[in-house]
mmCIF file of C-alpha atoms in Angstrom:
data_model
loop_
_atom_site.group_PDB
_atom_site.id
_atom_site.type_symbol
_atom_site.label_atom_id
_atom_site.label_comp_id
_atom_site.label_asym_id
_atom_site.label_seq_id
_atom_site.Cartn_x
_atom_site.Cartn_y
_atom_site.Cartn_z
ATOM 1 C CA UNK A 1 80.149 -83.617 149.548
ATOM 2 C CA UNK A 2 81.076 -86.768 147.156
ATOM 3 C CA UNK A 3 78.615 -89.494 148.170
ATOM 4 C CA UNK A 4 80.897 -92.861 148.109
ATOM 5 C CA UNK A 5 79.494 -94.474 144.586
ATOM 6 C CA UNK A 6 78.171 -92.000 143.771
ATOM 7 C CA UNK A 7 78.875 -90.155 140.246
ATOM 8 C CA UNK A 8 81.356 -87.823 142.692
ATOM 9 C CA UNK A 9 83.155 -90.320 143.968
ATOM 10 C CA UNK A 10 86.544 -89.037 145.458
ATOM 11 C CA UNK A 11 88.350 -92.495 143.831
ATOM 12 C CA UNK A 12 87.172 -91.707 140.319
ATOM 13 C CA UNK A 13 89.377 -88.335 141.174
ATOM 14 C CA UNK A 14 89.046 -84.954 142.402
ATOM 15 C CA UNK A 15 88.165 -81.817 140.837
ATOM 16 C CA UNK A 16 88.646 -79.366 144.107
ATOM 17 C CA UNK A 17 92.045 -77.398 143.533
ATOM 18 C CA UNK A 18 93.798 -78.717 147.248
ATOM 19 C CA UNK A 19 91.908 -81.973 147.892
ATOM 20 C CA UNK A 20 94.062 -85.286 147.101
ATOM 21 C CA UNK A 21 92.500 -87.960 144.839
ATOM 22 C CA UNK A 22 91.569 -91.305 147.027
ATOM 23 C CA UNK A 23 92.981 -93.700 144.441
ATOM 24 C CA UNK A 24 96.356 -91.843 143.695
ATOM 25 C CA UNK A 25 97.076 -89.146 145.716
ATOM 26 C CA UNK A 26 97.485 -86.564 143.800
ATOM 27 C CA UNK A 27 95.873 -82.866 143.504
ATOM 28 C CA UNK A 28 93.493 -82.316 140.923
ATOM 29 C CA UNK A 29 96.558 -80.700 138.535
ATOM 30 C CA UNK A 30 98.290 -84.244 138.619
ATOM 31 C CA UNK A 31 95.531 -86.412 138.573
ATOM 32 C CA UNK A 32 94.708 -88.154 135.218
ATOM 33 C CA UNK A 33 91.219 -89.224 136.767
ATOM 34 C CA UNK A 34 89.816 -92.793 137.273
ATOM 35 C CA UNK A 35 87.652 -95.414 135.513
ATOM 36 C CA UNK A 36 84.442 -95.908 137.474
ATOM 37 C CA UNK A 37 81.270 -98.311 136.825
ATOM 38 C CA UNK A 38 77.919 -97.772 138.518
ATOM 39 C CA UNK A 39 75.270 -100.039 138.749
ATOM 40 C CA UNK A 40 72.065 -98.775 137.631
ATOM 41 C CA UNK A 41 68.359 -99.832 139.004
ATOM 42 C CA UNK A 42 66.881 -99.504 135.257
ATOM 43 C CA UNK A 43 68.416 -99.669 131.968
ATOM 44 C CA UNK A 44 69.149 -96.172 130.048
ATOM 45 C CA UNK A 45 68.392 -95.337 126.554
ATOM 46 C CA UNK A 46 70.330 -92.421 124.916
ATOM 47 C CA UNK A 47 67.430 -89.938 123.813
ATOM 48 C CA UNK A 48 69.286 -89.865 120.074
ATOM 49 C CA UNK A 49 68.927 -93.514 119.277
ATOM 50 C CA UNK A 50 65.406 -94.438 120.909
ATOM 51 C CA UNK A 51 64.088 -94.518 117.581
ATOM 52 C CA UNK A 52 66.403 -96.665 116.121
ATOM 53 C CA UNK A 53 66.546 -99.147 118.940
ATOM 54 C CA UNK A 54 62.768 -99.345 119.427
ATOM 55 C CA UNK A 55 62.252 -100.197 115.500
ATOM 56 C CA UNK A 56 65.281 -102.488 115.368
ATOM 57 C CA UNK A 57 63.610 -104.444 118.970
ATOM 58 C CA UNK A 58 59.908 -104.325 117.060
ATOM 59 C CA UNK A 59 61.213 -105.926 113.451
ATOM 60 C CA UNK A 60 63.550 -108.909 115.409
ATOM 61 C CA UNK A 61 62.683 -112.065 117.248
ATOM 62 C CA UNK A 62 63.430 -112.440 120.881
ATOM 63 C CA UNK A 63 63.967 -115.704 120.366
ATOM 64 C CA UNK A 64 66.095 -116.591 116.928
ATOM 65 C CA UNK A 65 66.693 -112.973 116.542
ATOM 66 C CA UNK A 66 66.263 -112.958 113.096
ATOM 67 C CA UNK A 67 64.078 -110.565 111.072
ATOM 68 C CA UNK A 68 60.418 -111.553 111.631
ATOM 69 C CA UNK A 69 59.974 -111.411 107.921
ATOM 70 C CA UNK A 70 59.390 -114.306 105.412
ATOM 71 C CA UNK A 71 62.237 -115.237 103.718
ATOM 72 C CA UNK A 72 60.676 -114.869 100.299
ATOM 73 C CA UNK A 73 59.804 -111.295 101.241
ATOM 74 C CA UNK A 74 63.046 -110.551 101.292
ATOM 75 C CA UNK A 75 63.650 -112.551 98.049
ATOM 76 C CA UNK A 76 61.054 -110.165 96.324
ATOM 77 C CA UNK A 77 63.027 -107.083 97.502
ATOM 78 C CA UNK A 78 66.224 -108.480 96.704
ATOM 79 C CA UNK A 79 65.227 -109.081 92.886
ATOM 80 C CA UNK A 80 63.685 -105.383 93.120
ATOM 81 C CA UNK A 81 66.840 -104.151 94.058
ATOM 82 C CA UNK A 82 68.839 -106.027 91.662
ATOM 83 C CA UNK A 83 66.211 -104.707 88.834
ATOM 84 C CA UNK A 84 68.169 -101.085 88.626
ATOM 85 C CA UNK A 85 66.075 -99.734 85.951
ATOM 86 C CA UNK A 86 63.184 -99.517 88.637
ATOM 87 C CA UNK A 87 65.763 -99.298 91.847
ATOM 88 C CA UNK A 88 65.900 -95.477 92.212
ATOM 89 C CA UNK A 89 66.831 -93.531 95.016
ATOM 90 C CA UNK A 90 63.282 -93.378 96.327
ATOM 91 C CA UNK A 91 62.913 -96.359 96.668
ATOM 92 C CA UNK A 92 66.437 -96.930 98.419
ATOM 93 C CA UNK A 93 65.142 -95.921 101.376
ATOM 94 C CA UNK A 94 61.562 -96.714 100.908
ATOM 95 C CA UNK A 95 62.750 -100.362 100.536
ATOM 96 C CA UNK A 96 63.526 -100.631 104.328
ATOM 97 C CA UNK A 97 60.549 -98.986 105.601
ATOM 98 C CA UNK A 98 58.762 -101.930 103.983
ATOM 99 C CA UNK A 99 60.383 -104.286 105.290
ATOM 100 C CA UNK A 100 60.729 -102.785 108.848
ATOM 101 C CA UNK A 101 56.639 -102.488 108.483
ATOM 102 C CA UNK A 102 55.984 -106.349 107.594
ATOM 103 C CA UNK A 103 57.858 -107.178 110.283
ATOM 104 C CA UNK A 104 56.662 -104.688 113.365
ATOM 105 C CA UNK A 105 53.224 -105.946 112.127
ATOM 106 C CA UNK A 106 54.306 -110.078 112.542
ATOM 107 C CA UNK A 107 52.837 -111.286 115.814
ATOM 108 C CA UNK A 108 54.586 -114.804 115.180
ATOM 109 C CA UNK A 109 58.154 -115.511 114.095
ATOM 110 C CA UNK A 110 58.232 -116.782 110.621
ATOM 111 C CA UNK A 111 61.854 -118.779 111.273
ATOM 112 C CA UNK A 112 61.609 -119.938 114.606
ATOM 113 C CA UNK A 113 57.309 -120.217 114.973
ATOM 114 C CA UNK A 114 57.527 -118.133 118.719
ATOM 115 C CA UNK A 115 54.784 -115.827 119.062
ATOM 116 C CA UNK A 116 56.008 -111.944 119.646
ATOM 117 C CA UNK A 117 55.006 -109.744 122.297
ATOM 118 C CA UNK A 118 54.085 -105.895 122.247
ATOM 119 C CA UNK A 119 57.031 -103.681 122.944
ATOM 120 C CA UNK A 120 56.383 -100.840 125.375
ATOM 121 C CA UNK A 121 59.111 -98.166 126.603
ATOM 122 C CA UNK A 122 58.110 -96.207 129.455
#
């Protein structure tokens, strides 16, 4: 039994062989199926890109969202990079694992001067 917005919902369309579809009619061989939206109590993270989201939330400000790193800092690693004699493939990703560290590790905004809170996903 489909429970009315629920993730069954008969008007999103049907997949039982002789019941009609409650938005257009049709059997399951003629219906094209329907758009829905459900409201959820808590947000959901995709399991793939909890790493990436949680280091991306750590290394920005919730205020200016800007990188909480110095702007010289990034200066320093921009001449580095420019340097190619010592910018090597190592250090092409080694490079952003700096800078994501100096900033996870900045308890105050450099830009905007808002102090930064822990992040915790549970």
């Amino acid at each position: 039994m489909a429970v009315q917005g629920g993730l069954m919902d008969g008007c999103l369309g049907t997949l039982e062989p002789g019941q009609k579809c409650l938005t257009c009619g049709n059997t399951s061989a003629r219906c094209p199926g329907h758009f829905g939206h459900i409201e959820l109590a808590e947000p959901v993270l995709h399991i793939a890109f909890i790493d990436s989201i949680h280091k991306l939330l750590t290394s920005t400000c919730r205020s200016c969202s800007r990188l909480k790193v110095p702007q010289e800092v990034l200066d320093k690693f921009s001449k580095f990079k420019k340097n190619s004699a010592s910018y090597t493939v190592l250090s092409r990703k080694r490079i952003p694992e700096q800078i994501l560290e100096k900033a996870k590790k900045s308890k105050e905004c450099p830009h905007c001067g808002k102090p930064q809170y822990e992040l915790i996903f549970t």
